[in-house]
PDB file of C-alpha atoms in Angstrom:
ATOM      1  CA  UNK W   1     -17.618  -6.739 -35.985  1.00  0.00           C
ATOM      2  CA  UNK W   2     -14.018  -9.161 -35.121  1.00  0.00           C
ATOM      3  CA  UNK W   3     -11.559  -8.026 -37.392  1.00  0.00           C
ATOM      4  CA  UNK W   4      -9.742 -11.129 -38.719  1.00  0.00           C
ATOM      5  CA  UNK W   5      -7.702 -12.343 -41.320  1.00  0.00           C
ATOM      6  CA  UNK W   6      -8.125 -16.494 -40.275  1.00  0.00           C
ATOM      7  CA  UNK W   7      -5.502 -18.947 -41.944  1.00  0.00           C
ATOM      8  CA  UNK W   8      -8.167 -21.576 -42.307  1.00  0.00           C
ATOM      9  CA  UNK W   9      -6.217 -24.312 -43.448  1.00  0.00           C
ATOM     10  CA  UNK W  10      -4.654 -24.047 -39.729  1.00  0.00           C
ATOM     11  CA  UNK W  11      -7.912 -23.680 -38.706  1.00  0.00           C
ATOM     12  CA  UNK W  12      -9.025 -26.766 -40.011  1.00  0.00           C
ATOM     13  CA  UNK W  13      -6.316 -28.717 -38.940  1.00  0.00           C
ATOM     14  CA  UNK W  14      -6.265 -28.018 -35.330  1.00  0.00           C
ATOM     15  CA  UNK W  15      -6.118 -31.699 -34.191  1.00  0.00           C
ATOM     16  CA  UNK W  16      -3.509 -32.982 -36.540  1.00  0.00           C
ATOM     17  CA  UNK W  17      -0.572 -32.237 -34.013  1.00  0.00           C
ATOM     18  CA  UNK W  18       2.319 -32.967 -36.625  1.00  0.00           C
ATOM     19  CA  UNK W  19       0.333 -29.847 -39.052  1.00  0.00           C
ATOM     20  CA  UNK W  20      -0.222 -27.805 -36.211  1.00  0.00           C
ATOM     21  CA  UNK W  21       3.504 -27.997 -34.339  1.00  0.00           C
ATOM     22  CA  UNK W  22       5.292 -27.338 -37.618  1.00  0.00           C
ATOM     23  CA  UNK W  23       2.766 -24.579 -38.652  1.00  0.00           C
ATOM     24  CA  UNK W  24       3.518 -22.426 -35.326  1.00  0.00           C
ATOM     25  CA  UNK W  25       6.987 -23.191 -35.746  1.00  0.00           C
ATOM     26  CA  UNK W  26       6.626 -21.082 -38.960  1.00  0.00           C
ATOM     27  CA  UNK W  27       4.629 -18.702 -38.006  1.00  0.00           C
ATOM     28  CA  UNK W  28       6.200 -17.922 -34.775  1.00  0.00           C
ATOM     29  CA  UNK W  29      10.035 -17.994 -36.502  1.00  0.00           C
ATOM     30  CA  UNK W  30       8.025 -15.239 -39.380  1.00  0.00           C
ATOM     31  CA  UNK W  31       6.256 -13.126 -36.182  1.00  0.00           C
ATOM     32  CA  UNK W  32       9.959 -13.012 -34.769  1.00  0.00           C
ATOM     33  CA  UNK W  33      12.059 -11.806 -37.668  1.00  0.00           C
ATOM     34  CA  UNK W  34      15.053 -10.664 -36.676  1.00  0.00           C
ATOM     35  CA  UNK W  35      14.310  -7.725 -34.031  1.00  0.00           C
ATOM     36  CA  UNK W  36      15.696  -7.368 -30.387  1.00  0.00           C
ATOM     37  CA  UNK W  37      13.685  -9.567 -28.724  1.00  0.00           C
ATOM     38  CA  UNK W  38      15.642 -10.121 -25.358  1.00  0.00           C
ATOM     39  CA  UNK W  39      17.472  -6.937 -25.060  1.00  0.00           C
ATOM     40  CA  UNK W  40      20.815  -6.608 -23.021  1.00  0.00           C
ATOM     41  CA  UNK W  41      21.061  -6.701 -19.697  1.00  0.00           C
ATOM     42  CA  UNK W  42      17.494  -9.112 -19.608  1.00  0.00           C
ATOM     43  CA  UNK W  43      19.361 -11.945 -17.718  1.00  0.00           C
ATOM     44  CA  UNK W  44      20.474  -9.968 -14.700  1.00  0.00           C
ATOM     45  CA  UNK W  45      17.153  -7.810 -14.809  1.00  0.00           C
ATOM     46  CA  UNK W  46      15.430  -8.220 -11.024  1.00  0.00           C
ATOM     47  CA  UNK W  47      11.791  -7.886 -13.097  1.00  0.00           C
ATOM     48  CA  UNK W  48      12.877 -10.364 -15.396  1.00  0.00           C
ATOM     49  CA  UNK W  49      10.362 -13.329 -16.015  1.00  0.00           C
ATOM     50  CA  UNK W  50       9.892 -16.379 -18.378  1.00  0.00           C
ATOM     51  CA  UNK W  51       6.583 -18.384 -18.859  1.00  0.00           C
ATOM     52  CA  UNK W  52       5.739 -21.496 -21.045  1.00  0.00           C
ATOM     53  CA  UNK W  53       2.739 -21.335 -23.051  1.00  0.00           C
ATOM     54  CA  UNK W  54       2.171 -25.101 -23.183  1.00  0.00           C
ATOM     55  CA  UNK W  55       0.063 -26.981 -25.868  1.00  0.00           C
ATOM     56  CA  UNK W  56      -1.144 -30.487 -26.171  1.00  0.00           C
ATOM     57  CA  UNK W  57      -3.673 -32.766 -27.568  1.00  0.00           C
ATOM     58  CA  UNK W  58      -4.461 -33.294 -23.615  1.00  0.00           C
ATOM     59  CA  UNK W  59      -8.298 -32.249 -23.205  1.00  0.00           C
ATOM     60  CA  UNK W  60      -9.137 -35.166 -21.372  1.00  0.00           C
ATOM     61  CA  UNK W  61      -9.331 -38.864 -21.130  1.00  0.00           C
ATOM     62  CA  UNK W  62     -13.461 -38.377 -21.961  1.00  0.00           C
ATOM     63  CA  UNK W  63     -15.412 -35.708 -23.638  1.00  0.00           C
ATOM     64  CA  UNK W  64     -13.009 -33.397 -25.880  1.00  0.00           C
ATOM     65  CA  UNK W  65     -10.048 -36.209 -25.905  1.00  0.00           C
ATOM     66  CA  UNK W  66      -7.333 -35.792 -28.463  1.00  0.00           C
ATOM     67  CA  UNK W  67      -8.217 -32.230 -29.199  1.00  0.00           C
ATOM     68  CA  UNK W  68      -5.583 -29.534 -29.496  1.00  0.00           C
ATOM     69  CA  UNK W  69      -5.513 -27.408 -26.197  1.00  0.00           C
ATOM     70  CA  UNK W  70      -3.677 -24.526 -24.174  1.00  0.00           C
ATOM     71  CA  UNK W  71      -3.019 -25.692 -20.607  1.00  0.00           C
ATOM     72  CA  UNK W  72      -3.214 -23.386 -17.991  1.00  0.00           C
ATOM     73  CA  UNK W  73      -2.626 -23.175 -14.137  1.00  0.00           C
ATOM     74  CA  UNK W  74      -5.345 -22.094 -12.004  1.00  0.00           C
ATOM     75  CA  UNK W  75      -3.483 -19.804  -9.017  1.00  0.00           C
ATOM     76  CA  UNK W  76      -4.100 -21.504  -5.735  1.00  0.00           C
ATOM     77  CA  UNK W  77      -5.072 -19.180  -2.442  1.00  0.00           C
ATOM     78  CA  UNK W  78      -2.004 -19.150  -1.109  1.00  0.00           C
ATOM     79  CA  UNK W  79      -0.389 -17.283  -3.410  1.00  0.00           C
ATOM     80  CA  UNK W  80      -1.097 -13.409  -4.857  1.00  0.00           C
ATOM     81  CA  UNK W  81      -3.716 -12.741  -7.943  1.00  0.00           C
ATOM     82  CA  UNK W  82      -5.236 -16.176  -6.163  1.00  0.00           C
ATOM     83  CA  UNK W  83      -7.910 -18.099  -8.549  1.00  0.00           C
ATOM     84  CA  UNK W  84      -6.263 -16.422 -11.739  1.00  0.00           C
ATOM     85  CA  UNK W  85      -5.343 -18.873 -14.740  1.00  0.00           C
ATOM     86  CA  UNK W  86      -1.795 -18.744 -15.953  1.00  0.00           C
ATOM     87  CA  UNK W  87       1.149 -20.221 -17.312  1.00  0.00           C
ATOM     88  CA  UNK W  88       3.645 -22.063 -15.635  1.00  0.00           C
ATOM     89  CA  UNK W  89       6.579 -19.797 -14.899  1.00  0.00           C
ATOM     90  CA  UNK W  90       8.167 -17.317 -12.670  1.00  0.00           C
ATOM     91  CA  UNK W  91      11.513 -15.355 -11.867  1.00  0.00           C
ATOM     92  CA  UNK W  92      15.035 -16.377 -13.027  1.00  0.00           C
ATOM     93  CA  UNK W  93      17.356 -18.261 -10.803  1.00  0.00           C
ATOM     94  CA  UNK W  94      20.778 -17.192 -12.644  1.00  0.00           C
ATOM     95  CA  UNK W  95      22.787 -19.641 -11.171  1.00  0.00           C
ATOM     96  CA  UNK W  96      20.703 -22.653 -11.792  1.00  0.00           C
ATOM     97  CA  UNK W  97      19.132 -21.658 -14.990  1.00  0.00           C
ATOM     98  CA  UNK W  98      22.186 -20.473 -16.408  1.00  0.00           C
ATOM     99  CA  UNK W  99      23.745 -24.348 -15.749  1.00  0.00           C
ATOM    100  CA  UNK W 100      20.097 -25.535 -17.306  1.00  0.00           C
ATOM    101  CA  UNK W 101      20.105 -23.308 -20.132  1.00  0.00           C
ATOM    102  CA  UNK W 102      23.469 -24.509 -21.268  1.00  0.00           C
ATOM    103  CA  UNK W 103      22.265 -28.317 -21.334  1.00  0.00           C
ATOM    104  CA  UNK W 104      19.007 -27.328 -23.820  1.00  0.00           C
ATOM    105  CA  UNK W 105      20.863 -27.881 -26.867  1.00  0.00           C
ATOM    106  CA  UNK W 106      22.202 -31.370 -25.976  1.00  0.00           C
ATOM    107  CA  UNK W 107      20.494 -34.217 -27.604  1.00  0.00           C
ATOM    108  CA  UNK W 108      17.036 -34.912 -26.785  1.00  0.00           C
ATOM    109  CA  UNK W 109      16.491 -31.780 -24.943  1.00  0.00           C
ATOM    110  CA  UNK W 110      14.270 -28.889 -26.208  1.00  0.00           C
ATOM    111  CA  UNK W 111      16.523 -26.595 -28.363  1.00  0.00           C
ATOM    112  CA  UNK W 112      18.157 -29.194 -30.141  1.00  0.00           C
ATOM    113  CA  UNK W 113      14.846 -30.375 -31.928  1.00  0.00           C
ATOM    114  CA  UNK W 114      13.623 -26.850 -32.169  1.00  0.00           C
ATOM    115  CA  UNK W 115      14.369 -25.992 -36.765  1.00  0.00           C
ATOM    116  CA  UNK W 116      15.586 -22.076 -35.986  1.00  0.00           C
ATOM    117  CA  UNK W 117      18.154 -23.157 -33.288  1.00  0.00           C
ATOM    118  CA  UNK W 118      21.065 -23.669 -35.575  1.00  0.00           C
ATOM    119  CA  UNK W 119      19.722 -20.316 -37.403  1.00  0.00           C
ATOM    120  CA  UNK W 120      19.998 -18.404 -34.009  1.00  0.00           C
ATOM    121  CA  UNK W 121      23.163 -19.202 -32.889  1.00  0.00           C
ATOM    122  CA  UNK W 122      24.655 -18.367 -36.294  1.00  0.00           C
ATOM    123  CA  UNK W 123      22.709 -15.060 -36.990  1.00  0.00           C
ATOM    124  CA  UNK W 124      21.972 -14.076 -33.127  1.00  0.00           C
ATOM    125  CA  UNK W 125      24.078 -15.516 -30.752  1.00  0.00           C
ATOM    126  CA  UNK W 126      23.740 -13.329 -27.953  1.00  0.00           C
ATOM    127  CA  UNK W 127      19.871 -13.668 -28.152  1.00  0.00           C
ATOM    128  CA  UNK W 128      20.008 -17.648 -28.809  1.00  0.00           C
ATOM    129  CA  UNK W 129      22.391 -17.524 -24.997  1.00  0.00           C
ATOM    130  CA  UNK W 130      19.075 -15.223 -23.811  1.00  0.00           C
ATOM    131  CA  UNK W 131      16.854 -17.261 -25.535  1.00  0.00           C
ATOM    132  CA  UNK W 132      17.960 -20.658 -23.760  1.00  0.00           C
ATOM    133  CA  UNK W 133      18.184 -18.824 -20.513  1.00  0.00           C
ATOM    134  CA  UNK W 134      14.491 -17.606 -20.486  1.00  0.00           C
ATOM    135  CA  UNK W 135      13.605 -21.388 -21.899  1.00  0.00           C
ATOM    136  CA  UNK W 136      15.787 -23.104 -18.749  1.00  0.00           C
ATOM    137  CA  UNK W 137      13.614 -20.534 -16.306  1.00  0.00           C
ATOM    138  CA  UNK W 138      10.141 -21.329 -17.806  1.00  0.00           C
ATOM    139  CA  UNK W 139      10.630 -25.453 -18.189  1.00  0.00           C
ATOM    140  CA  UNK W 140      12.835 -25.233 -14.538  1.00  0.00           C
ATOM    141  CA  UNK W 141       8.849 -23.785 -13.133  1.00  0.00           C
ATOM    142  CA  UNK W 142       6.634 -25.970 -14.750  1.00  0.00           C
ATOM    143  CA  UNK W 143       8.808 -28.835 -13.186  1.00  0.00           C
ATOM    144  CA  UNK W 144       8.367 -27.159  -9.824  1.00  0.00           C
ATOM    145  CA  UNK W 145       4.842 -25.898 -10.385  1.00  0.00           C
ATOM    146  CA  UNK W 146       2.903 -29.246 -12.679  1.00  0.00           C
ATOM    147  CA  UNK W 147       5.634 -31.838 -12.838  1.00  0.00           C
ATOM    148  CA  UNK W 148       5.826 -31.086 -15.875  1.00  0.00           C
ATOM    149  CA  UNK W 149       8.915 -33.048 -18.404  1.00  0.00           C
ATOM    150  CA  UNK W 150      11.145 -30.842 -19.735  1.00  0.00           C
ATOM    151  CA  UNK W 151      12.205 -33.595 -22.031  1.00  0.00           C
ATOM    152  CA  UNK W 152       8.892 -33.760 -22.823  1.00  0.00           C
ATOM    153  CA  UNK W 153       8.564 -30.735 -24.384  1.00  0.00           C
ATOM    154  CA  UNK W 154       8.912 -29.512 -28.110  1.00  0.00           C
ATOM    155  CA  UNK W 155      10.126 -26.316 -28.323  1.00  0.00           C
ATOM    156  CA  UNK W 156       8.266 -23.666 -30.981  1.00  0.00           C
ATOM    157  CA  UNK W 157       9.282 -20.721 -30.453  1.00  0.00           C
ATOM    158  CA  UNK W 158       9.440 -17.369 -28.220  1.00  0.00           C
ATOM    159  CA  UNK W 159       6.809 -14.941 -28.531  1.00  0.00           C
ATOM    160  CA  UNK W 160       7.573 -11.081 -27.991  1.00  0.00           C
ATOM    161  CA  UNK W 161       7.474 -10.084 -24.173  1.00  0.00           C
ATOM    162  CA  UNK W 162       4.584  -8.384 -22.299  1.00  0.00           C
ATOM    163  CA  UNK W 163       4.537  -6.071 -19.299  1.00  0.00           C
ATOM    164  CA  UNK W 164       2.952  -6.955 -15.915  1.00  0.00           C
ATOM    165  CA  UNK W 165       0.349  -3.770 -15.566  1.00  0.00           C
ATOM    166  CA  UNK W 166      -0.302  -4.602 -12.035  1.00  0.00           C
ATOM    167  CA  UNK W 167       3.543  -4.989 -10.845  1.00  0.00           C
ATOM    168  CA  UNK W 168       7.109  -4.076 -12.352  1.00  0.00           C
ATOM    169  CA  UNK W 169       8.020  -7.119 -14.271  1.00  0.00           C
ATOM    170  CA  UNK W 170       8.536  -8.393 -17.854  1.00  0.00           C
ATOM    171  CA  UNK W 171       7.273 -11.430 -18.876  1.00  0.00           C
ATOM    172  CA  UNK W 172       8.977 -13.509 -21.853  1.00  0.00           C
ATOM    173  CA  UNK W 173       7.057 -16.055 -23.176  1.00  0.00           C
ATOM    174  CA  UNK W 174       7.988 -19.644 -24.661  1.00  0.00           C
ATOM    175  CA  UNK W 175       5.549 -21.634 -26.480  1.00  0.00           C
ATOM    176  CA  UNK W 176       5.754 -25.409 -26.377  1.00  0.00           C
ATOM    177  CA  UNK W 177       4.275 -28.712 -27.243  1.00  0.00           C
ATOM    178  CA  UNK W 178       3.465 -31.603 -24.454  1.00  0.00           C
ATOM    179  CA  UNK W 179       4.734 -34.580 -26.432  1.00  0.00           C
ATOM    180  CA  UNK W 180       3.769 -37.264 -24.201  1.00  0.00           C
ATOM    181  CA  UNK W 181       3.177 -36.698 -20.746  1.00  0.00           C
ATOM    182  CA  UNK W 182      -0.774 -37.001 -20.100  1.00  0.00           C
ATOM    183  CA  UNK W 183      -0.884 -36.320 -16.222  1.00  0.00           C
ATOM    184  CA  UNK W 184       0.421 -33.373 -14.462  1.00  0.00           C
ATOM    185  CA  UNK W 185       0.627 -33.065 -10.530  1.00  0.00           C
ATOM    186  CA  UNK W 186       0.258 -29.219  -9.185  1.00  0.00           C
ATOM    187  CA  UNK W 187       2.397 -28.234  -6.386  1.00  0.00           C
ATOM    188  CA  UNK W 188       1.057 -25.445  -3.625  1.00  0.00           C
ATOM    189  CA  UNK W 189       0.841 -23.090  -5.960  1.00  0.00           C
ATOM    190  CA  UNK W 190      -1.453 -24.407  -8.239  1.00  0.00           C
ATOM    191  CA  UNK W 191      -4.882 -25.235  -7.405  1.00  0.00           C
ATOM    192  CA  UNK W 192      -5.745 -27.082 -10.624  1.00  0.00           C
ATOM    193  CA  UNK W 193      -4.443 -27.720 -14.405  1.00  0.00           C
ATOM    194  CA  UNK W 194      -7.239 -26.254 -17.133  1.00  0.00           C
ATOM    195  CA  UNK W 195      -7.683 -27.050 -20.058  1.00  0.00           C
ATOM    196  CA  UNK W 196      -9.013 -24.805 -22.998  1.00  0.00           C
ATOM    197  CA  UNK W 197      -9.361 -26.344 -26.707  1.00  0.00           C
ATOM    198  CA  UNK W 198      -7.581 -23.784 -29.491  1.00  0.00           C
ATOM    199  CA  UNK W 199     -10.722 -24.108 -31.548  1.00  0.00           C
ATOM    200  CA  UNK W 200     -12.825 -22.501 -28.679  1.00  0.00           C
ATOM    201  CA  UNK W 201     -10.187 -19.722 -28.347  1.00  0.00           C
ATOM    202  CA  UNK W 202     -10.642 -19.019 -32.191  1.00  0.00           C
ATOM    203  CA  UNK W 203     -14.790 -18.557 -30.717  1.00  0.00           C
ATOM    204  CA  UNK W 204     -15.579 -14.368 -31.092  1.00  0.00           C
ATOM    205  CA  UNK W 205     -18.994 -15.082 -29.122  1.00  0.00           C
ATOM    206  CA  UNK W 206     -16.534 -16.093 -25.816  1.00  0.00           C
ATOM    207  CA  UNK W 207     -14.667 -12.918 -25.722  1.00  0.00           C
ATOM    208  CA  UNK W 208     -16.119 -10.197 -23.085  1.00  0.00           C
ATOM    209  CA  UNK W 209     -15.703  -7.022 -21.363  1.00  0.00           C
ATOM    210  CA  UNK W 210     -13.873  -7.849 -17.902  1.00  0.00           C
ATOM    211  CA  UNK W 211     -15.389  -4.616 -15.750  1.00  0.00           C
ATOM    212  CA  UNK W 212     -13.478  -4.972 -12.898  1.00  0.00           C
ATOM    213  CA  UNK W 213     -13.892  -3.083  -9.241  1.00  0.00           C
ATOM    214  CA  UNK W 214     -10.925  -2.855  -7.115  1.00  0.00           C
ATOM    215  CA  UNK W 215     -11.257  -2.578  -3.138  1.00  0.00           C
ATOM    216  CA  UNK W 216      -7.925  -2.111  -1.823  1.00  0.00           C
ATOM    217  CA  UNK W 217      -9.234  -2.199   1.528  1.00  0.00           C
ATOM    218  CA  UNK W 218      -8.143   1.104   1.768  1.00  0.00           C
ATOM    219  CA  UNK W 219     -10.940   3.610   2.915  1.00  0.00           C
ATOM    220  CA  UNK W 220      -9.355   6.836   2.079  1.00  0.00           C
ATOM    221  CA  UNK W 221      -8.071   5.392  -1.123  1.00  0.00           C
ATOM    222  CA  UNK W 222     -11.473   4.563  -1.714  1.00  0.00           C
ATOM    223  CA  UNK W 223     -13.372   7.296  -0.296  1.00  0.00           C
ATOM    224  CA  UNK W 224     -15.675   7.732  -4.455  1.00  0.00           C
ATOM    225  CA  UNK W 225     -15.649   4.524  -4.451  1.00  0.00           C
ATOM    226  CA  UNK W 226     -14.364   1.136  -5.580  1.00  0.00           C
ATOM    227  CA  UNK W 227     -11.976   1.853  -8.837  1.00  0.00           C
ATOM    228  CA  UNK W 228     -13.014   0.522 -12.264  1.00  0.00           C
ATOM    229  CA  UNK W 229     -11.557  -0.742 -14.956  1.00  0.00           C
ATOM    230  CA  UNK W 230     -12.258  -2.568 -18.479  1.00  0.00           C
ATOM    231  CA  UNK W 231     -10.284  -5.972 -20.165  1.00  0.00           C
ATOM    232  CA  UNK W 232     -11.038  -7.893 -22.710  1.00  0.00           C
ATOM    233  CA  UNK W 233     -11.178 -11.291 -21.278  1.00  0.00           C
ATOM    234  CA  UNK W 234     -12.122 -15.127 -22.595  1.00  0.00           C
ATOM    235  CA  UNK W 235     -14.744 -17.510 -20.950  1.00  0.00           C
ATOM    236  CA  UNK W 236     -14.432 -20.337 -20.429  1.00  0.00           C
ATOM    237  CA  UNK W 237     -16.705 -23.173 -19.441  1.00  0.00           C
ATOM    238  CA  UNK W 238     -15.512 -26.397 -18.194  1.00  0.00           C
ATOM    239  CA  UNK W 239     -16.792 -29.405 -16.453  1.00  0.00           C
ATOM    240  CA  UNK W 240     -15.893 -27.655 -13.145  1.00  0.00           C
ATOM    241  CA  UNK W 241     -17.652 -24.062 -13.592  1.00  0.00           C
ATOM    242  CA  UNK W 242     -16.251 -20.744 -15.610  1.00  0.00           C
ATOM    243  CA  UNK W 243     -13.119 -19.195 -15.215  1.00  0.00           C
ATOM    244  CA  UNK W 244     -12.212 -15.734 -16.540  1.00  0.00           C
ATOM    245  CA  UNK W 245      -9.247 -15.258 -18.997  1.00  0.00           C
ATOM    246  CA  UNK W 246      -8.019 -11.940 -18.719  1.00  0.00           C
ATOM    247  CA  UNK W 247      -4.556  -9.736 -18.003  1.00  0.00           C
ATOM    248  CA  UNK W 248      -0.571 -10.960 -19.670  1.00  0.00           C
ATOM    249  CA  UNK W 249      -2.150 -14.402 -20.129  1.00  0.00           C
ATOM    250  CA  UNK W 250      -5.106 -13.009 -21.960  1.00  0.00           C
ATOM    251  CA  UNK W 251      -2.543 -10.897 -23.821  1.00  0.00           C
ATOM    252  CA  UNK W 252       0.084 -13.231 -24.181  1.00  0.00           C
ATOM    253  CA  UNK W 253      -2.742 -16.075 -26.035  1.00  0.00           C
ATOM    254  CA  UNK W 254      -3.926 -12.918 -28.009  1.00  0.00           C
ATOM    255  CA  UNK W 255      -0.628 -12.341 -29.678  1.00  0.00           C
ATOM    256  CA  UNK W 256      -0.021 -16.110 -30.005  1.00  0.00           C
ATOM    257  CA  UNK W 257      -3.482 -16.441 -31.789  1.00  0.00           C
ATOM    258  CA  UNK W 258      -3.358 -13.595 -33.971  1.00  0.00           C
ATOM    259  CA  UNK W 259       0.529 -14.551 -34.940  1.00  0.00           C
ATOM    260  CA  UNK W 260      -0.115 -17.914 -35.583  1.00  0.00           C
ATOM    261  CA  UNK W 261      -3.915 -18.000 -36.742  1.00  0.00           C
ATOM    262  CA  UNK W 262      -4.380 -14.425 -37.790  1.00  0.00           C
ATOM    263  CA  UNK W 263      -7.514 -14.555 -34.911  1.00  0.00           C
ATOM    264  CA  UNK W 264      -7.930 -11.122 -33.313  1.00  0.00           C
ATOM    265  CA  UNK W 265     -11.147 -10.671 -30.448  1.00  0.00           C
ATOM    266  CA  UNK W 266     -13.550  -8.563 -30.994  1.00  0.00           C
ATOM    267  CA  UNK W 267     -12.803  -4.807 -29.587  1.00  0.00           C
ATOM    268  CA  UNK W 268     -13.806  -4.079 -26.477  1.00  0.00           C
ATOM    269  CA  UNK W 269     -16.598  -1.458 -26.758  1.00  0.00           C
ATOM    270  CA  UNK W 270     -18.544  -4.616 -28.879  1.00  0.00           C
ATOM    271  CA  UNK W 271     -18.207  -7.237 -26.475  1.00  0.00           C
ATOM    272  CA  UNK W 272     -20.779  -8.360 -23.705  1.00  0.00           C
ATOM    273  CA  UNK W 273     -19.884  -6.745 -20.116  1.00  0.00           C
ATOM    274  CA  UNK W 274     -19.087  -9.086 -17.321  1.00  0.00           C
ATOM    275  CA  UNK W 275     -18.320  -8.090 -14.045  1.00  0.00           C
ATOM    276  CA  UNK W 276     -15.949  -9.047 -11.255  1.00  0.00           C
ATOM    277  CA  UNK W 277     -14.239  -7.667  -8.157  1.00  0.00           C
ATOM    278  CA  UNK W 278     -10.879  -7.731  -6.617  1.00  0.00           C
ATOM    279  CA  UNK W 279     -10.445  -8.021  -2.837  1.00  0.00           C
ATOM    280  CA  UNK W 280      -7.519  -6.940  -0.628  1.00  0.00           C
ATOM    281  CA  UNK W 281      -6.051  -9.797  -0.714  1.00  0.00           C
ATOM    282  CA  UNK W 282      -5.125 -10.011  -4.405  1.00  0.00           C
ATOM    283  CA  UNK W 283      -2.256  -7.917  -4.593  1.00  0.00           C
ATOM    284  CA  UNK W 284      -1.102  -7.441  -0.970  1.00  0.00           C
ATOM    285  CA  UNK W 285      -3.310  -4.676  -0.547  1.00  0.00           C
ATOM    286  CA  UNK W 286      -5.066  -5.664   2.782  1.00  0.00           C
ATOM    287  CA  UNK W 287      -3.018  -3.762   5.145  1.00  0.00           C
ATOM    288  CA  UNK W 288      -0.672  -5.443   7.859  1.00  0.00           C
ATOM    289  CA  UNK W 289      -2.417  -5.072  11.555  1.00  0.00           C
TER     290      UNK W 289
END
């Protein structure tokens, strides 16, 4: 049985985007409090990563237009964890994101519209200079990565970070609304944009079990047999097939649902199983010959 606590007024007001911005602004800004959220040190950290958790009333110019949506990257196959979905984002650049960050709070740029920004560099001025750091590093990558307008964007808030269980790195997340822009054009990295409506995230029957085999391509490592694991994952079925939702993106929407709509999935042991493997390739694991 899901455990959840739903606001349904939010709930119910999913597609009115001037509601639903200032409602996550709130809820975010109460989720946040006051804690350590980019400790010392996070700036010059080599495992250091930001992401932008991008929102928009962009689910197409058909079917599903005007509803509220998360938009995701689907991981071309030339880079690692190929086929994945994900946010835009990636590793800082100190030099250039530290020149980037400083311009955020300027007029028409994303701090500057953002309620709590006056609050943080009052109260928590070392974490606001973090805070507009880890914002220049995710908006600098969705540029590179979707063409997407970092003047486009309406800051909300950051959500606490999460850590990569597959490689050493911390990921800080930003969540942000697409204000205007209604076409987005992926680089190399990106195989496609996706686009998932909130109210099917808030859907318990689309949650499942992720079991997972892993073939590192390593027999020796593998000599019992392929490795299993378990995730909680979200379907999702689009015009163009189903794509799995599972690892820091799964968790990252998790704590951004349950934060902002009190949503939680069901647990694990009570969702349907669905099965995938990973290859060699996903991780680097396929030896060099």
């Amino acid at each position: 049985m899901t455990h959840m606590r739903l606001d349904m007024e939010a709930v119910r007001r999913l597609d009115d985007p001037d509601f639903l911005t200032a409602h996550i602004a709130r809820a975010l800004h109460r989720g946040n409090g006051d804690g350590n959220l980019f400790p010392a040190g996070v700036s010059r950290s080599s495992i250091s990563s930001s992401v932008l958790l991008p929102l928009g009333s962009l689910c197409g110019k058909g079917r599903g237009a005007g509803e509220s949506c998360v938009i995701l990257n689907k991981r071309s196959r030339r880079v690692r964890q190929p086929g994945d979905l994900c946010f835009p984002g990636g590793a800082m650049n100190l030099r250039v994101d530290s020149c980037l960050g400083r311009l955020l709070s300027l007029p028409g740029f994303p701090l500057a519209g953002w309620p709590y920004w006056s609050r943080w560099r009052r109260v928590r001025p070392q974490e606001a200079r973090r805070l507009s750091l880890l914002l220049a590093t995710a908006l600098r990558e969705g540029l590179e990565e979707m063409r997407l307008n970092p003047l486009g964007i309406r800051m909300l808030g950051p959500l606490p970070s999460q850590n990569l269980q597959m490689a050493e790195r911390v990921i800080y997340p930003m969540v942000g609304w697409i204000r205007r822009q209604t076409r987005f054009y992926p680089n190399w990295e990106v195989e496609r944009i996706v686009y998932i409506p909130l109210k099917n995230l808030l859907a318990p029957e689309l949650y499942a079990c992720y079991r997972l085999q892993f073939d590192t391509g390593d027999a020796g490592r593998n000599a019992d047999g392929p490795e299993t694991a378990e995730f909680p994952c979200f379907i999702h079925r689009g015009l163009r097939g189903t794509e799995i939702l599972w690892g820091a993106t799964f968790r990252i929407l998790a704590a951004f649902l349950e934060t902002v709509f009190g949503f939680q999935p069901p647990p694990l042991h009570e969702m349907p199983v669905v099965h995938g493997t990973l290859g060699p390739d996903y991780l680097g694991w396929r030896k060099t010959r």
